[in-house]
């Protein structure tokens, strides 16, 4: 585990056979003489700990640390921890902070070991006997507290981790289970039968993220999880075989899912608040997993998700046109945020079904934030106008991607320009534009901003407060901006309205 500690941390880690002494940390030769007051709230607690530890070492009898009640110091320890995150770098930060706290002095070590919530986050990237011993020590120290864990290993190591965690299933709060993809057909994924016999219920489980590979099935243990509200699932097969409490879910992420399975899944998930879909498919392409469809999507009726507020789709297709059929099947009365990014291979009628879906949705609460990949327009900017015409209350707009013809990408600004007879998005406050190509000479951008300012003076639109443009190509384009436009854009930037790379270069 020594390799998992960031090199920037002033720590040296050693592992011992005895689990109770599995990790010993020795402060490196560092000086705190130049440590100044923190300048952000994020650094307040770590700074306080540094000061207290310095005092504790320099004046053991008079240090303020000795006058703090243990329960208060324990809360300071907990407040200094980073939020658990599935990324390895975040786990290293968490691990480093726990070790730093418990190796300042004997008093801190005793108090840290007696603080169960310090030891409730575990990650299994590889499950050697030494790692398992350390994890067992952490589980013992965590007492009866709910635990969060991440398993991202090969099948053999996975089983070791599950064998260790299974007796503590009643304490699982957040579980991230992702075993490695089988490298060959002869290397079978972990069957759910290896998990199920050891676990009868998950009374505290609130969040589950799991990867399912071909023929591996879905562990039936998750059907008895009364608090499960957040589910992320990758490689969705025949959901008729999944023991999932769909009706109680509030947040759902699905990755690599066939349209028919997606519709069937959402038909049962009527209480969703947020939905994220990655890589929606209508058929399986060469080399992809052969996922079964338990019910043709044509047999599934129109679905109304009355409580859904956020819908994010980051996918195109590898054949077929799933998005237009998806939009045809849904209404979202409470939708306030909609994101459609990374789209490709879309049917030309997709913009029509999208506009239709948006026009019949957001009837309970207005749609106020939308992000679109302009690649779905196929060079037809009137289609963007058609989509935005159905969303008059949008205050935050993000456009990303690019037109096939870079010279046409400035047309997005033309669509948003207020002119005689047209005023789209009258409540627009913030515009983010992430082009992949050039945006021309920028006259259209300057004209759009000016038109909205004039519209604000007339009282026909709300004031535009922020225009953010980000792209690697933009920093080298200022030489292409005409002088008249450049002058106006620099003035808008000076006023804090516009952010454009290279504008003042």
Coordinates of C-alpha atoms in Angstrom, one line a residue:
X1 CA 0.0 0.0 0.0
X2 CA 3.0 2.3 0.2
X3 CA 2.7 3.0 -3.5
X4 CA -0.8 4.4 -3.0
X5 CA 0.3 7.3 -0.9
X6 CA 0.8 10.6 -2.9
X7 CA 4.4 11.5 -3.3
X8 CA 3.6 15.1 -2.2
X9 CA 2.5 13.9 1.2
X10 CA 5.2 14.1 3.9
X11 CA 4.7 10.5 4.8
X12 CA 6.7 7.2 4.8
X13 CA 4.5 4.1 5.0
X14 CA 5.5 0.7 6.1
X15 CA 3.4 -2.5 6.3
X16 CA 3.7 -5.0 9.1
X17 CA 2.2 -8.5 9.4
X18 CA 0.2 -7.6 12.5
X19 CA -3.1 -6.0 11.2
X20 CA -3.3 -3.8 14.3
X21 CA 0.0 -2.2 13.2
X22 CA -0.5 -2.7 9.4
X23 CA 0.6 0.8 8.6
X24 CA 3.1 2.9 10.4
X25 CA 3.8 6.5 9.4
X26 CA 6.7 8.6 10.2
X27 CA 6.6 12.4 9.6
X28 CA 9.1 13.5 7.0
X29 CA 11.5 16.3 7.7
X30 CA 9.3 19.2 7.0
X31 CA 9.1 22.7 8.5
X32 CA 5.8 24.4 9.5
X33 CA 7.5 27.8 9.9
X34 CA 6.1 29.1 6.7
X35 CA 2.6 27.8 7.1
X36 CA 0.2 30.8 7.0
X37 CA -3.5 31.2 7.5
X38 CA -5.7 29.4 5.0
X39 CA -7.3 31.4 2.3
X40 CA -10.2 29.1 1.5
X41 CA -12.7 27.2 3.6
X42 CA -11.4 23.9 2.2
X43 CA -8.1 24.4 4.0
X44 CA -9.4 25.6 7.4
X45 CA -9.7 22.2 9.1
X46 CA -6.3 20.9 7.7
X47 CA -4.7 24.1 8.8
X48 CA -6.1 23.8 12.3
X49 CA -4.8 20.2 12.5
X50 CA -1.3 21.3 11.5
X51 CA -1.3 24.0 14.1
X52 CA -2.6 21.7 16.8
X53 CA -0.1 19.0 15.9
X54 CA 2.8 21.5 16.0
X55 CA 1.7 22.7 19.4
X56 CA 1.3 19.2 20.7
X57 CA 4.8 18.3 19.7
X58 CA 6.4 21.5 21.0
X59 CA 4.7 22.1 24.3
X60 CA 3.0 18.9 25.4
X61 CA 1.8 20.4 28.7
X62 CA 0.3 23.7 27.6
X63 CA -0.9 23.0 24.0
X64 CA -4.5 24.0 23.4
X65 CA -5.1 20.5 22.0
X66 CA -5.0 19.1 25.6
X67 CA -7.9 21.5 26.5
X68 CA -10.2 20.3 23.7
X69 CA -12.8 17.7 24.8
X70 CA -12.1 14.4 22.9
X71 CA -15.5 14.5 21.2
X72 CA -14.8 17.9 19.7
X73 CA -11.3 16.8 18.5
X74 CA -12.9 13.7 17.0
X75 CA -15.3 15.9 15.1
X76 CA -12.4 18.0 13.8
X77 CA -10.7 14.8 12.6
X78 CA -13.8 13.8 10.7
X79 CA -14.3 17.3 9.2
X80 CA -10.8 17.1 7.8
X81 CA -11.5 14.0 5.7
X82 CA -12.2 14.4 1.9
X83 CA -15.6 13.1 0.7
X84 CA -15.4 9.4 -0.4
X85 CA -14.9 9.1 -4.1
X86 CA -14.5 6.1 -6.4
X87 CA -11.3 7.6 -8.0
X88 CA -8.1 6.1 -6.7
X89 CA -6.5 9.5 -6.2
X90 CA -9.4 10.5 -3.9
X91 CA -9.0 7.3 -1.9
X92 CA -5.3 8.1 -1.5
X93 CA -6.1 11.5 -0.2
X94 CA -8.6 9.9 2.3
X95 CA -6.1 7.3 3.4
X96 CA -3.3 9.8 3.7
X97 CA -5.4 12.1 6.0
X98 CA -6.4 9.2 8.2
X99 CA -2.8 8.1 8.6
X100 CA -1.6 11.7 9.2
X101 CA -4.2 12.2 12.0
X102 CA -3.4 9.0 13.8
X103 CA 0.3 9.2 13.7
X104 CA 0.9 12.7 15.2
X105 CA 1.2 11.4 18.8
X106 CA -0.1 8.7 21.1
X107 CA -3.1 10.7 22.2
X108 CA -4.2 11.4 18.7
X109 CA -3.7 7.8 17.7
X110 CA -5.8 6.5 20.6
X111 CA -8.5 8.9 19.9
X112 CA -8.4 8.2 16.1
X113 CA -8.7 4.5 16.6
X114 CA -11.6 5.1 19.0
X115 CA -13.4 7.2 16.3
X116 CA -15.2 4.5 14.2
X117 CA -16.2 6.9 11.4
X118 CA -12.6 7.4 10.4
X119 CA -12.4 3.8 9.2
X120 CA -15.5 3.5 7.1
X121 CA -14.2 3.9 3.6
X122 CA -12.3 1.0 1.9
X123 CA -11.1 0.4 -1.7
X124 CA -9.9 -2.9 -3.2
X125 CA -7.8 -2.4 -6.3
X126 CA -5.9 -5.6 -5.6
X127 CA -6.6 -8.0 -2.8
X128 CA -3.3 -9.5 -1.6
X129 CA -3.2 -11.0 1.8
X130 CA -1.6 -7.8 3.2
X131 CA -4.3 -5.6 1.8
X132 CA -7.0 -7.9 3.1
X133 CA -5.4 -7.8 6.6
X134 CA -5.3 -4.0 6.6
X135 CA -9.0 -3.9 5.4
X136 CA -10.0 -6.3 8.1
X137 CA -8.4 -4.0 10.7
X138 CA -10.3 -1.0 9.3
X139 CA -13.6 -2.9 9.4
X140 CA -12.9 -3.8 13.0
X141 CA -12.2 -0.2 13.9
X142 CA -15.3 1.0 12.1
X143 CA -17.4 -0.7 14.7
X144 CA -21.1 -0.6 13.8
X145 CA -20.9 2.4 11.5
X146 CA -22.2 2.3 7.9
X147 CA -19.4 1.6 5.4
X148 CA -18.5 2.7 1.8
X149 CA -16.4 0.5 -0.4
X150 CA -15.1 0.2 -3.9
X151 CA -14.1 -3.1 -5.5
X152 CA -12.3 -2.9 -8.8
X153 CA -10.3 -6.1 -9.2
X154 CA -9.9 -9.3 -11.1
X155 CA -12.3 -12.2 -10.2
X156 CA -10.0 -13.9 -7.7
X157 CA -9.3 -10.7 -5.8
X158 CA -13.0 -9.8 -6.0
X159 CA -14.0 -13.0 -4.2
X160 CA -11.5 -12.3 -1.4
X161 CA -12.9 -8.8 -1.0
X162 CA -16.5 -10.1 -1.0
X163 CA -15.7 -12.8 1.6
X164 CA -14.3 -10.1 3.9
X165 CA -17.2 -7.7 3.4
X166 CA -20.1 -10.1 3.4
X167 CA -20.3 -10.5 7.2
X168 CA -20.7 -6.7 7.3
X169 CA -23.5 -6.5 4.7
X170 CA -25.9 -5.0 7.2
X171 CA -23.6 -2.0 7.3
X172 CA -23.1 -1.4 3.6
X173 CA -24.1 2.2 2.8
X174 CA -22.5 2.8 -0.6
X175 CA -21.1 -0.1 -2.8
X176 CA -19.2 0.3 -6.0
X177 CA -18.6 -3.1 -7.6
X178 CA -16.7 -3.3 -10.9
X179 CA -14.8 -6.4 -11.7
X180 CA -12.5 -6.4 -14.7
X181 CA -13.9 -7.3 -18.1
X182 CA -13.1 -11.0 -19.0
X183 CA -10.1 -11.0 -21.3
X184 CA -11.3 -14.1 -23.2
X185 CA -14.3 -16.3 -23.5
X186 CA -12.5 -18.9 -21.4
X187 CA -12.2 -16.5 -18.5
X188 CA -15.6 -16.3 -17.0
X189 CA -16.9 -13.3 -15.2
X190 CA -17.9 -13.6 -11.6
X191 CA -21.4 -15.2 -11.3
X192 CA -23.8 -13.7 -8.9
X193 CA -24.1 -17.1 -7.2
X194 CA -20.7 -16.4 -5.6
X195 CA -22.2 -13.4 -3.8
X196 CA -25.8 -14.3 -3.0
X197 CA -25.4 -17.1 -0.5
X198 CA -23.4 -14.9 1.9
X199 CA -25.8 -12.0 2.1
X200 CA -29.5 -12.0 3.0
X201 CA -30.3 -8.3 3.2
X202 CA -28.8 -4.8 2.8
X203 CA -30.9 -2.7 5.2
X204 CA -28.6 0.4 5.0
X205 CA -27.6 0.4 1.3
X206 CA -28.4 3.8 -0.3
X207 CA -26.1 3.8 -3.4
X208 CA -25.0 1.0 -5.7
X209 CA -22.8 1.1 -8.7
X210 CA -22.2 -2.2 -10.5
X211 CA -20.9 -3.6 -13.8
X212 CA -22.6 -6.5 -15.4
X213 CA -20.9 -8.6 -18.1
X214 CA -22.3 -11.1 -20.5
X215 CA -24.0 -14.0 -18.8
X216 CA -22.9 -12.9 -15.3
X217 CA -26.4 -12.0 -14.3
X218 CA -27.4 -9.6 -11.5
X219 CA -27.0 -10.5 -7.9
X220 CA -30.4 -11.1 -6.3
X221 CA -29.3 -9.7 -3.0
X222 CA -30.1 -6.2 -4.0
X223 CA -33.8 -6.9 -4.1
X224 CA -33.8 -6.5 -0.2
X225 CA -32.4 -3.0 0.0
X226 CA -35.2 -0.8 1.4
X227 CA -33.1 2.4 1.4
X228 CA -31.6 2.0 -2.1
X229 CA -32.2 5.2 -4.0
X230 CA -29.2 5.6 -6.3
X231 CA -28.3 2.9 -8.9
X232 CA -25.6 3.0 -11.6
X233 CA -25.4 0.0 -13.8
X234 CA -23.2 -0.8 -16.8
X235 CA -24.0 -3.4 -19.6
X236 CA -27.7 -3.8 -19.0
X237 CA -29.1 -7.1 -20.3
X238 CA -32.6 -8.6 -19.8
X239 CA -33.9 -6.7 -16.9
X240 CA -36.7 -9.3 -16.4
X241 CA -34.0 -11.3 -14.7
X242 CA -32.8 -8.4 -12.5
X243 CA -33.9 -8.3 -8.8
X244 CA -33.9 -4.6 -8.5
X245 CA -36.4 -2.4 -6.5
X246 CA -37.0 -0.1 -9.5
X247 CA -40.0 1.6 -7.9
X248 CA -38.0 3.1 -5.1
X249 CA -35.1 4.4 -7.1
X250 CA -34.6 8.2 -7.4
X251 CA -31.3 8.5 -9.3
X252 CA -30.4 6.1 -12.1
X253 CA -27.4 5.9 -14.4
X254 CA -27.3 3.3 -17.2
X255 CA -24.4 2.6 -19.5
X256 CA -24.4 0.5 -22.7
X257 CA -28.1 -0.3 -22.8
X258 CA -30.4 -1.4 -25.6
X259 CA -33.4 0.8 -26.2
X260 CA -36.0 -1.9 -25.5
X261 CA -34.4 -2.7 -22.1
X262 CA -34.0 1.0 -21.3
X263 CA -37.7 1.6 -21.9
X264 CA -38.8 -1.5 -19.9
X265 CA -36.5 -0.4 -17.0
X266 CA -37.9 3.2 -16.9
X267 CA -41.5 2.0 -17.1
X268 CA -40.9 0.5 -13.7
X269 CA -39.0 3.5 -12.3
X270 CA -41.8 6.0 -11.8
X271 CA -40.2 7.9 -8.9
X272 CA -37.0 8.9 -10.6
X273 CA -35.6 12.4 -10.0
X274 CA -32.5 12.2 -12.2
X275 CA -31.6 9.9 -15.1
X276 CA -28.3 9.6 -17.0
X277 CA -27.9 7.4 -20.1
X278 CA -24.6 6.5 -21.6
X279 CA -24.5 4.8 -25.0
X280 CA -28.0 4.0 -25.9
X281 CA -28.3 1.4 -28.6
X282 CA -31.0 -0.2 -30.8
X283 CA -28.9 -3.2 -31.9
X284 CA -25.6 -4.7 -31.0
X285 CA -22.7 -4.0 -33.2
X286 CA -19.8 -6.3 -34.1
X287 CA -17.7 -7.2 -31.1
X288 CA -20.2 -5.9 -28.6
X289 CA -21.9 -8.0 -25.9
X290 CA -24.9 -9.9 -27.1
X291 CA -27.5 -8.4 -24.7
X292 CA -31.0 -9.9 -24.8
X293 CA -34.1 -7.8 -25.2
X294 CA -36.9 -9.2 -23.1
X295 CA -39.6 -7.1 -24.7
X296 CA -39.6 -5.2 -28.0
X297 CA -39.7 -1.4 -27.4
X298 CA -42.7 -1.1 -29.8
X299 CA -44.8 -3.0 -27.2
X300 CA -44.0 -0.6 -24.4
X301 CA -46.5 2.3 -24.0
X302 CA -45.8 6.0 -23.7
X303 CA -44.1 6.7 -20.4
X304 CA -44.6 9.7 -18.2
X305 CA -41.9 10.2 -15.5
X306 CA -43.8 12.8 -13.4
X307 CA -41.0 13.6 -10.9
X308 CA -37.9 13.6 -13.2
X309 CA -36.1 16.9 -13.0
X310 CA -32.8 16.1 -14.7
X311 CA -32.2 14.1 -17.9
X312 CA -28.6 13.6 -19.3
X313 CA -27.9 11.6 -22.4
X314 CA -24.2 11.2 -23.4
X315 CA -24.5 8.8 -26.3
X316 CA -25.1 8.3 -30.0
X317 CA -25.6 4.9 -31.5
X318 CA -23.7 2.3 -33.4
X319 CA -26.5 1.7 -35.8
X320 CA -30.2 2.5 -35.9
X321 CA -31.6 5.7 -34.5
X322 CA -32.4 5.2 -30.8
X323 CA -32.8 8.8 -29.7
X324 CA -35.7 9.7 -31.9
X325 CA -37.6 6.6 -30.7
X326 CA -36.6 7.3 -27.1
X327 CA -37.9 10.9 -27.3
X328 CA -41.1 9.6 -28.8
X329 CA -41.8 7.4 -25.8
X330 CA -41.4 10.0 -23.0
X331 CA -42.9 13.0 -21.3
X332 CA -41.2 14.7 -18.3
X333 CA -43.6 17.2 -16.7
X334 CA -41.1 18.3 -14.0
X335 CA -38.0 18.5 -16.2
X336 CA -35.8 21.5 -15.3
X337 CA -32.4 20.4 -16.7
X338 CA -31.7 18.6 -20.0
X339 CA -28.3 17.6 -21.4
X340 CA -27.7 16.0 -24.8
X341 CA -24.0 15.6 -25.5
X342 CA -21.6 13.4 -27.5
X343 CA -24.2 12.5 -30.1
X344 CA -23.4 10.9 -33.4
X345 CA -25.1 9.0 -36.2
X346 CA -28.4 10.5 -35.5
X347 CA -31.4 10.5 -37.8
X348 CA -32.4 13.7 -39.4
X349 CA -35.8 13.6 -37.7
X350 CA -34.3 13.4 -34.3
X351 CA -34.5 17.2 -33.8
X352 CA -38.3 16.9 -34.5
X353 CA -38.9 14.3 -31.9
X354 CA -36.7 16.2 -29.4
X355 CA -38.6 19.4 -30.0
X356 CA -41.8 17.5 -29.6
X357 CA -40.7 15.9 -26.3
X358 CA -39.6 19.2 -24.9
X359 CA -42.8 21.0 -25.9
X360 CA -45.0 18.5 -24.0
X361 CA -42.6 18.3 -21.0
X362 CA -41.8 20.8 -18.3
X363 CA -45.5 21.6 -17.7
X364 CA -45.3 21.5 -13.9
X365 CA -41.9 23.3 -13.6
X366 CA -40.2 25.1 -16.4
X367 CA -37.0 23.9 -18.2
X368 CA -34.3 26.4 -17.1
X369 CA -31.0 24.7 -18.2
X370 CA -30.2 22.9 -21.5
X371 CA -27.1 21.6 -23.1
X372 CA -27.0 20.4 -26.8
X373 CA -24.5 18.9 -29.1
X374 CA -24.9 20.9 -32.3
X375 CA -23.8 18.0 -34.3
X376 CA -27.4 16.7 -34.3
X377 CA -28.4 19.7 -36.5
X378 CA -26.7 18.4 -39.6
X379 CA -25.9 22.0 -40.6
X380 CA -29.6 23.1 -40.3
X381 CA -29.5 25.9 -37.8
X382 CA -33.2 26.5 -38.2
X383 CA -33.5 23.2 -36.2
X384 CA -31.8 24.8 -33.3
X385 CA -34.3 27.6 -33.4
X386 CA -37.1 25.0 -33.5
X387 CA -35.8 23.3 -30.4
X388 CA -35.2 26.6 -28.5
X389 CA -38.6 27.8 -29.4
X390 CA -40.1 25.1 -27.2
X391 CA -38.0 26.1 -24.2
X392 CA -38.8 29.8 -23.5
X393 CA -37.8 29.7 -19.9
X394 CA -34.2 28.5 -20.3
X395 CA -31.8 30.7 -18.4
X396 CA -28.6 28.6 -18.9
X397 CA -27.7 27.3 -22.4
X398 CA -24.7 25.2 -23.3
X399 CA -23.8 24.4 -26.9
X400 CA -21.0 22.0 -27.7
X401 CA -19.6 20.0 -30.6
X402 CA -19.3 21.4 -34.1
X403 CA -21.0 21.8 -37.5
X404 CA -19.6 19.9 -40.4
X405 CA -18.6 23.2 -41.9
X406 CA -16.5 25.3 -39.4
X407 CA -17.6 28.5 -41.2
X408 CA -21.2 27.9 -40.1
X409 CA -20.5 27.5 -36.4
X410 CA -21.1 31.2 -35.8
X411 CA -24.7 30.6 -36.8
X412 CA -25.4 29.6 -33.2
X413 CA -25.0 33.3 -32.3
X414 CA -27.3 34.3 -35.2
X415 CA -30.0 32.1 -33.8
X416 CA -29.7 33.8 -30.4
X417 CA -29.6 37.3 -31.8
X418 CA -32.7 39.4 -31.1
X419 CA -34.0 40.8 -34.4
X420 CA -37.3 41.9 -35.9
X421 CA -39.9 39.2 -35.3
X422 CA -37.6 36.8 -33.4
X423 CA -36.6 36.6 -29.8
X424 CA -35.6 33.2 -28.6
X425 CA -34.8 32.4 -24.9
X426 CA -36.0 35.8 -23.5
X427 CA -34.9 34.7 -20.0
X428 CA -31.3 33.7 -21.0
X429 CA -28.7 34.7 -18.4
X430 CA -25.8 32.4 -19.2
X431 CA -24.4 31.1 -22.5
X432 CA -21.6 28.5 -22.7
X433 CA -20.2 27.6 -26.1
X434 CA -17.7 24.8 -26.6
X435 CA -16.9 24.7 -30.3
X436 CA -14.5 22.2 -31.8
X437 CA -13.7 24.4 -34.7
X438 CA -13.4 28.1 -35.6
X439 CA -16.3 30.4 -35.1
X440 CA -15.5 32.8 -38.0
X441 CA -14.7 36.4 -37.4
X442 CA -16.7 36.8 -34.2
X443 CA -18.9 39.6 -35.6
X444 CA -21.9 37.3 -34.9
X445 CA -20.9 37.0 -31.3
X446 CA -20.5 40.7 -30.7
X447 CA -23.8 41.4 -32.5
X448 CA -25.6 38.8 -30.4
X449 CA -24.4 40.3 -27.1
X450 CA -25.2 43.8 -28.3
X451 CA -28.8 42.8 -29.4
X452 CA -29.5 41.3 -26.0
X453 CA -28.2 44.3 -24.2
X454 CA -30.5 46.5 -26.2
X455 CA -33.3 44.1 -25.6
X456 CA -32.7 44.4 -21.9
X457 CA -33.0 48.1 -22.0
X458 CA -36.3 47.8 -23.9
X459 CA -37.5 45.3 -21.3
X460 CA -38.1 42.6 -23.8
X461 CA -35.5 40.1 -22.4
X462 CA -33.7 39.4 -19.2
X463 CA -30.1 40.6 -18.9
X464 CA -27.3 38.3 -20.3
X465 CA -24.8 38.0 -17.5
X466 CA -22.3 35.5 -18.7
X467 CA -20.9 34.3 -22.0
X468 CA -18.2 31.6 -21.7
X469 CA -16.3 30.2 -24.7
X470 CA -13.8 27.4 -24.2
X471 CA -11.9 25.5 -26.9
X472 CA -8.2 24.7 -27.6
X473 CA -8.6 26.4 -31.0
X474 CA -9.9 29.7 -29.7
X475 CA -6.7 31.0 -28.1
X476 CA -5.0 31.3 -31.6
X477 CA -7.9 33.0 -33.3
X478 CA -7.9 36.5 -32.1
X479 CA -5.9 37.6 -35.1
X480 CA -9.0 36.7 -37.2
X481 CA -11.3 39.0 -35.3
X482 CA -12.2 42.2 -37.1
X483 CA -11.1 45.4 -35.3
X484 CA -14.7 46.6 -34.7
X485 CA -15.7 43.3 -33.1
X486 CA -12.5 43.0 -31.1
X487 CA -13.1 46.4 -29.5
X488 CA -16.6 45.5 -28.4
X489 CA -15.6 42.0 -27.2
X490 CA -12.7 43.4 -25.1
X491 CA -15.1 45.8 -23.5
X492 CA -17.5 43.0 -22.7
X493 CA -14.6 41.0 -21.2
X494 CA -13.6 44.0 -19.1
X495 CA -17.1 44.2 -17.7
X496 CA -17.0 40.6 -16.7
X497 CA -19.6 39.5 -19.2
X498 CA -17.4 37.6 -21.7
X499 CA -14.7 35.0 -21.1
X500 CA -12.8 34.2 -24.3
X501 CA -9.3 32.6 -24.4
X502 CA -6.6 34.8 -26.1
X503 CA -8.9 37.9 -26.3
X504 CA -6.4 40.2 -24.7
X505 CA -3.3 38.5 -26.2

